[in-house]
């Protein structure tokens, strides 16, 4: 992790001159009850100054369905702190954000404040690509708690104390081809969060590993190795699995995940290559998918999935997000490394 602090405020107009054409400044927040029960909610937003685009998404998974909204507009037509029905404020860098969601097609509204419960972990990701433009971006993850309310189809409820992991990135990201397995893992336990990003090639070689165990007492213990034994169904949907995490301080975490719930399929959030595309002013596209097994990662334009999961770390219960994607190439077969 770099020694300097992470600049958390999203880009402003005065900072936009001379940025690379593919520059982005993006974030997402998820939220869920501490016991891992539904609903699962994710909101996100991206600013793309060279393309004059601001876009975002809203995802809601109940026990029976996923409701999704993708929205996009011209960045110059916004205040750079809102897009579509969503607005945000970085109140205190790396400590507090305010998230508001107005009426929209998903039926979800919110007035929520996210506050950090542990330090963040961040790194600079540099990856050479088959194209001439290399991937180079800053990437941060951090665990927090929420206060405030959500309203689903007119029914308001408190989210005080809910868990939430945020993912924050800024730079140029053009990773292309050759990926077999992708995992973004955020397992929340009472006094720590185990978080990492792992990418493997179609032949099983590690392309990227970053992350840390972020303790509520302030310790950040970098992750140096991850092995896995995961169970997928024929639709490439994760059902369960175990990871073994090794840290720089010499600690080992063997964690089992129950990922048998369905959703949230990030194809509904534009992750099939649609982020940052110019769609004019006030573009909105909504979808509703049943979570009965009839919709799977194999069918969608992106297999990337953020699964609300419950975790067991040698008797300690936790909950959080197990994000995964398998290549749909005929040349790839998942092989456990644990």
Coordinates of C-alpha atoms in Angstrom, one line a residue:
X1 CA 0.0 0.0 0.0
X2 CA 1.4 3.4 -0.9
X3 CA 2.5 5.5 2.1
X4 CA 0.7 8.7 1.0
X5 CA -3.0 9.1 1.8
X6 CA -5.7 8.5 -0.8
X7 CA -7.2 11.6 -2.4
X8 CA -10.9 10.6 -2.0
X9 CA -12.8 13.6 -3.4
X10 CA -14.0 12.9 -6.9
X11 CA -12.6 15.0 -9.8
X12 CA -13.8 18.5 -10.3
X13 CA -13.9 20.7 -13.4
X14 CA -10.7 22.6 -12.5
X15 CA -8.8 19.2 -12.4
X16 CA -10.1 17.9 -15.7
X17 CA -7.8 19.6 -18.3
X18 CA -5.3 17.3 -19.9
X19 CA -6.7 14.0 -18.6
X20 CA -6.2 10.9 -20.8
X21 CA -9.2 10.1 -23.1
X22 CA -10.0 6.9 -21.2
X23 CA -9.7 8.5 -17.8
X24 CA -12.4 7.6 -15.2
X25 CA -13.2 8.5 -11.6
X26 CA -15.6 6.0 -10.2
X27 CA -17.0 4.4 -7.0
X28 CA -19.5 2.0 -5.8
X29 CA -21.1 1.3 -2.4
X30 CA -22.9 -1.8 -1.3
X31 CA -25.1 -2.3 1.7
X32 CA -26.6 -5.2 3.6
X33 CA -27.7 -6.3 7.0
X34 CA -25.0 -7.6 9.3
X35 CA -26.5 -11.1 9.3
X36 CA -26.3 -11.2 5.5
X37 CA -30.1 -11.4 4.9
X38 CA -31.6 -9.7 1.9
X39 CA -32.0 -7.1 0.5
X40 CA -28.6 -6.5 -1.1
X41 CA -28.2 -3.0 -2.6
X42 CA -25.4 -1.5 -4.7
X43 CA -25.2 2.1 -6.0
X44 CA -22.4 3.4 -8.1
X45 CA -21.3 6.4 -10.2
X46 CA -18.6 7.3 -12.7
X47 CA -17.2 10.6 -14.0
X48 CA -15.5 10.7 -17.4
X49 CA -14.4 14.3 -18.1
X50 CA -12.7 13.8 -21.5
X51 CA -15.9 12.2 -22.8
X52 CA -18.3 14.5 -21.0
X53 CA -20.1 11.6 -19.4
X54 CA -21.5 11.0 -16.0
X55 CA -23.2 7.6 -15.4
X56 CA -24.2 5.3 -12.7
X57 CA -26.4 2.4 -11.6
X58 CA -28.8 1.1 -8.9
X59 CA -29.1 -2.6 -8.1
X60 CA -31.5 -4.1 -5.7
X61 CA -31.8 -7.9 -4.9
X62 CA -34.6 -9.2 -2.8
X63 CA -35.3 -12.9 -2.1
X64 CA -37.1 -13.2 -5.4
X65 CA -35.9 -10.7 -8.0
X66 CA -33.2 -8.3 -9.1
X67 CA -34.2 -4.8 -10.1
X68 CA -31.6 -2.8 -12.0
X69 CA -31.2 0.8 -13.4
X70 CA -28.4 2.1 -15.6
X71 CA -28.4 5.9 -16.1
X72 CA -26.2 8.3 -18.0
X73 CA -26.0 11.9 -18.9
X74 CA -23.6 14.7 -20.1
X75 CA -21.2 15.6 -17.3
X76 CA -21.4 19.2 -18.3
X77 CA -25.1 19.2 -17.6
X78 CA -24.5 18.2 -13.9
X79 CA -23.0 19.7 -10.8
X80 CA -20.3 16.9 -10.9
X81 CA -21.8 15.5 -7.8
X82 CA -25.0 13.9 -9.2
X83 CA -26.3 11.9 -12.1
X84 CA -29.8 10.8 -12.8
X85 CA -31.7 10.1 -9.5
X86 CA -28.4 9.7 -7.5
X87 CA -26.4 12.3 -5.7
X88 CA -23.3 12.0 -3.5
X89 CA -21.1 14.0 -1.1
X90 CA -17.6 13.0 0.2
X91 CA -18.1 14.7 3.6
X92 CA -14.8 13.7 5.1
X93 CA -12.2 12.0 2.9
X94 CA -11.8 8.3 3.6
X95 CA -14.2 8.6 6.6
X96 CA -17.7 9.7 5.6
X97 CA -19.9 9.8 2.4
X98 CA -23.6 10.9 2.0
X99 CA -25.6 9.0 -0.6
X100 CA -29.1 10.1 -1.8
X101 CA -31.3 8.3 -4.3
X102 CA -34.5 9.8 -5.5
X103 CA -37.5 8.0 -7.1
X104 CA -36.6 5.7 -9.9
X105 CA -37.6 2.6 -11.8
X106 CA -36.2 0.1 -9.2
X107 CA -38.6 1.3 -6.5
X108 CA -35.6 1.9 -4.2
X109 CA -34.9 5.3 -2.6
X110 CA -32.4 6.2 0.1
X111 CA -30.9 8.8 2.3
X112 CA -27.8 7.1 3.7
X113 CA -24.5 8.0 5.4
X114 CA -21.6 5.6 5.1
X115 CA -18.9 5.9 7.8
X116 CA -15.6 4.0 7.9
X117 CA -15.3 1.3 10.5
X118 CA -11.7 0.3 9.5
X119 CA -8.8 1.8 7.6
X120 CA -8.8 1.6 3.9
X121 CA -6.5 -0.5 1.7
X122 CA -5.3 1.0 -1.6
X123 CA -2.8 0.3 -4.3
X124 CA -1.8 1.5 -7.8
X125 CA -2.7 -1.2 -10.3
X126 CA -0.4 -1.3 -13.4
X127 CA -1.0 -4.1 -16.0
X128 CA 0.3 -4.3 -19.6
X129 CA -2.5 -5.2 -22.1
X130 CA -2.6 -6.6 -25.6
X131 CA -3.6 -3.1 -26.7
X132 CA -1.1 -0.2 -26.8
X133 CA -2.8 1.5 -23.8
X134 CA -1.7 0.1 -20.4
X135 CA -4.0 -0.2 -17.4
X136 CA -2.9 2.2 -14.6
X137 CA -5.3 3.2 -11.9
X138 CA -5.6 3.8 -8.1
X139 CA -7.8 1.3 -6.4
X140 CA -9.2 1.6 -2.8
X141 CA -11.5 -0.7 -0.7
X142 CA -12.8 0.1 2.7
X143 CA -15.3 -1.3 5.2
X144 CA -18.0 0.8 6.9
X145 CA -21.3 1.1 8.6
X146 CA -24.4 2.9 7.5
X147 CA -27.0 5.1 9.1
X148 CA -30.2 6.5 7.6
X149 CA -33.1 5.0 5.7
X150 CA -34.1 3.1 2.6
X151 CA -37.5 2.9 1.0
X152 CA -38.5 0.0 -1.1
X153 CA -41.8 0.3 -3.0
X154 CA -43.0 2.8 -0.4
X155 CA -42.0 0.9 2.7
X156 CA -39.3 2.7 4.7
X157 CA -36.8 1.0 7.0
X158 CA -33.8 1.9 9.0
X159 CA -30.3 0.8 7.8
X160 CA -28.6 1.9 11.0
X161 CA -25.7 -0.4 11.7
X162 CA -25.8 -2.1 8.3
X163 CA -22.4 -3.2 6.8
X164 CA -21.1 -1.6 3.6
X165 CA -18.0 -2.1 1.5
X166 CA -16.9 0.6 -0.9
X167 CA -14.7 0.3 -3.9
X168 CA -13.1 3.5 -5.2
X169 CA -10.9 3.7 -8.4
X170 CA -9.4 6.4 -10.6
X171 CA -7.2 6.3 -13.7
X172 CA -7.2 4.3 -16.9
X173 CA -8.5 0.8 -17.0
X174 CA -8.3 -1.2 -20.2
X175 CA -7.7 -4.8 -19.0
X176 CA -8.5 -7.0 -22.0
X177 CA -8.6 -10.7 -22.7
X178 CA -7.0 -13.7 -21.2
X179 CA -8.8 -13.6 -17.8
X180 CA -10.1 -16.9 -16.5
X181 CA -11.1 -16.2 -12.9
X182 CA -11.9 -12.8 -11.2
X183 CA -12.6 -12.5 -7.5
X184 CA -13.3 -9.3 -5.5
X185 CA -13.8 -10.5 -2.0
X186 CA -15.0 -8.5 1.0
X187 CA -15.7 -10.7 4.1
X188 CA -16.9 -8.6 7.1
X189 CA -16.3 -9.9 10.6
X190 CA -17.0 -8.1 13.9
X191 CA -13.4 -6.7 14.2
X192 CA -12.0 -6.9 10.7
X193 CA -12.7 -7.1 7.0
X194 CA -10.8 -9.5 4.7
X195 CA -10.7 -7.9 1.3
X196 CA -8.8 -8.7 -1.9
X197 CA -8.9 -8.6 -5.6
X198 CA -7.6 -11.7 -7.4
X199 CA -7.4 -12.2 -11.2
X200 CA -6.1 -15.4 -12.8
X201 CA -5.4 -16.2 -16.5
X202 CA -7.3 -18.9 -18.4
X203 CA -4.4 -21.2 -17.7
X204 CA -4.4 -20.5 -14.0
X205 CA -1.5 -18.1 -13.7
X206 CA -2.0 -15.2 -11.3
X207 CA -2.3 -11.9 -13.1
X208 CA -3.1 -9.7 -10.1
X209 CA -3.4 -9.9 -6.4
X210 CA -4.0 -6.9 -4.1
X211 CA -5.7 -6.5 -0.7
X212 CA -5.5 -6.5 3.0
X213 CA -7.1 -7.5 6.3
X214 CA -8.4 -4.2 7.6
X215 CA -8.9 -4.3 11.4
X216 CA -11.2 -2.0 13.3
X217 CA -8.4 -1.2 15.7
X218 CA -6.4 0.5 12.8
X219 CA -4.2 -2.3 11.7
X220 CA -3.8 -3.0 7.9
X221 CA -2.2 -6.4 7.2
X222 CA -1.4 -6.8 3.5
X223 CA -2.5 -10.0 1.8
X224 CA 0.4 -11.9 0.1
X225 CA -1.3 -15.1 -1.1
X226 CA -4.8 -16.5 -1.8
X227 CA -5.8 -20.0 -2.8
X228 CA -9.3 -21.2 -3.4
X229 CA -11.7 -24.2 -3.8
X230 CA -15.0 -22.9 -5.3
X231 CA -18.2 -24.7 -6.4
X232 CA -19.9 -23.4 -9.5
X233 CA -23.1 -24.7 -11.1
X234 CA -23.6 -25.2 -14.8
X235 CA -24.7 -21.6 -15.3
X236 CA -21.3 -20.4 -13.9
X237 CA -23.0 -19.2 -10.7
X238 CA -21.1 -19.6 -7.5
X239 CA -22.8 -21.7 -4.9
X240 CA -20.1 -22.1 -2.1
X241 CA -16.4 -22.2 -1.6
X242 CA -13.4 -21.9 0.6
X243 CA -10.5 -19.5 0.4
X244 CA -7.2 -19.6 2.3
X245 CA -5.7 -16.1 2.8
X246 CA -2.1 -15.5 3.9
X247 CA -1.0 -12.1 5.2
X248 CA 2.3 -10.3 5.5
X249 CA 2.2 -10.6 9.3
X250 CA 2.1 -14.4 9.0
X251 CA -1.6 -14.9 9.7
X252 CA -3.7 -17.5 7.9
X253 CA -7.5 -17.2 7.3
X254 CA -9.4 -20.2 6.0
X255 CA -12.9 -18.9 5.3
X256 CA -15.9 -20.7 3.9
X257 CA -18.6 -18.9 2.0
X258 CA -22.3 -19.8 1.5
X259 CA -23.1 -18.0 -1.8
X260 CA -26.3 -19.9 -2.6
X261 CA -28.4 -16.8 -2.9
X262 CA -29.0 -15.4 -6.5
X263 CA -28.0 -12.0 -7.9
X264 CA -26.6 -9.4 -8.0
X265 CA -25.7 -9.7 -11.7
X266 CA -23.6 -6.7 -12.7
X267 CA -24.7 -7.0 -16.3
X268 CA -27.7 -5.0 -15.0
X269 CA -25.3 -2.2 -13.9
X270 CA -23.6 -1.8 -17.3
X271 CA -20.5 -3.9 -16.6
X272 CA -20.7 -5.5 -20.0
X273 CA -18.5 -2.8 -21.4
X274 CA -21.0 0.1 -21.2
X275 CA -19.5 2.4 -18.6
X276 CA -18.3 5.7 -19.8
X277 CA -20.1 5.5 -23.2
X278 CA -21.7 8.7 -24.4
X279 CA -25.5 8.2 -24.4
X280 CA -26.6 11.8 -24.4
X281 CA -28.6 13.5 -21.7
X282 CA -30.9 11.7 -19.3
X283 CA -30.5 8.2 -20.6
X284 CA -32.1 5.5 -18.4
X285 CA -32.5 1.8 -18.8
X286 CA -34.2 -0.5 -16.3
X287 CA -34.6 -4.2 -16.0
X288 CA -36.2 -6.8 -13.7
X289 CA -34.9 -10.4 -13.5
X290 CA -36.3 -13.3 -11.4
X291 CA -33.9 -14.9 -9.0
X292 CA -35.1 -18.5 -9.6
X293 CA -32.2 -19.8 -11.5
X294 CA -33.6 -18.9 -14.9
X295 CA -31.1 -16.0 -15.3
X296 CA -27.4 -17.0 -14.9
X297 CA -24.0 -15.4 -15.5
X298 CA -23.6 -17.7 -18.6
X299 CA -26.4 -15.9 -20.4
X300 CA -25.6 -12.3 -19.7
X301 CA -23.3 -9.9 -21.5
X302 CA -21.1 -9.9 -18.4
X303 CA -20.6 -12.8 -16.0
X304 CA -19.5 -10.5 -13.2
X305 CA -21.6 -11.0 -10.1
X306 CA -21.6 -9.4 -6.6
X307 CA -23.1 -12.1 -4.4
X308 CA -24.3 -11.3 -0.9
X309 CA -22.7 -14.2 1.1
X310 CA -22.3 -15.4 4.6
X311 CA -18.9 -16.5 5.8
X312 CA -17.5 -18.8 8.4
X313 CA -13.9 -18.1 9.6
X314 CA -13.1 -21.0 11.9
X315 CA -16.3 -20.5 13.9
X316 CA -16.6 -16.7 13.6
X317 CA -19.6 -15.7 11.5
X318 CA -19.4 -12.9 9.0
X319 CA -21.2 -11.5 5.9
X320 CA -20.2 -9.5 2.9
X321 CA -19.7 -9.5 -0.9
X322 CA -18.2 -12.3 -2.9
X323 CA -17.7 -10.9 -6.4
X324 CA -16.8 -13.4 -9.0
X325 CA -16.6 -14.0 -12.7
X326 CA -15.5 -17.0 -14.8
X327 CA -14.4 -16.9 -18.4
X328 CA -17.0 -18.3 -20.8
X329 CA -14.3 -19.3 -23.3
X330 CA -14.3 -23.0 -24.3
X331 CA -10.5 -22.9 -23.5
X332 CA -11.1 -22.3 -19.8
X333 CA -12.1 -24.7 -17.0
X334 CA -12.1 -23.7 -13.4
X335 CA -9.4 -25.5 -11.3
X336 CA -9.1 -25.1 -7.5
X337 CA -5.7 -24.1 -6.2
X338 CA -6.4 -25.0 -2.5

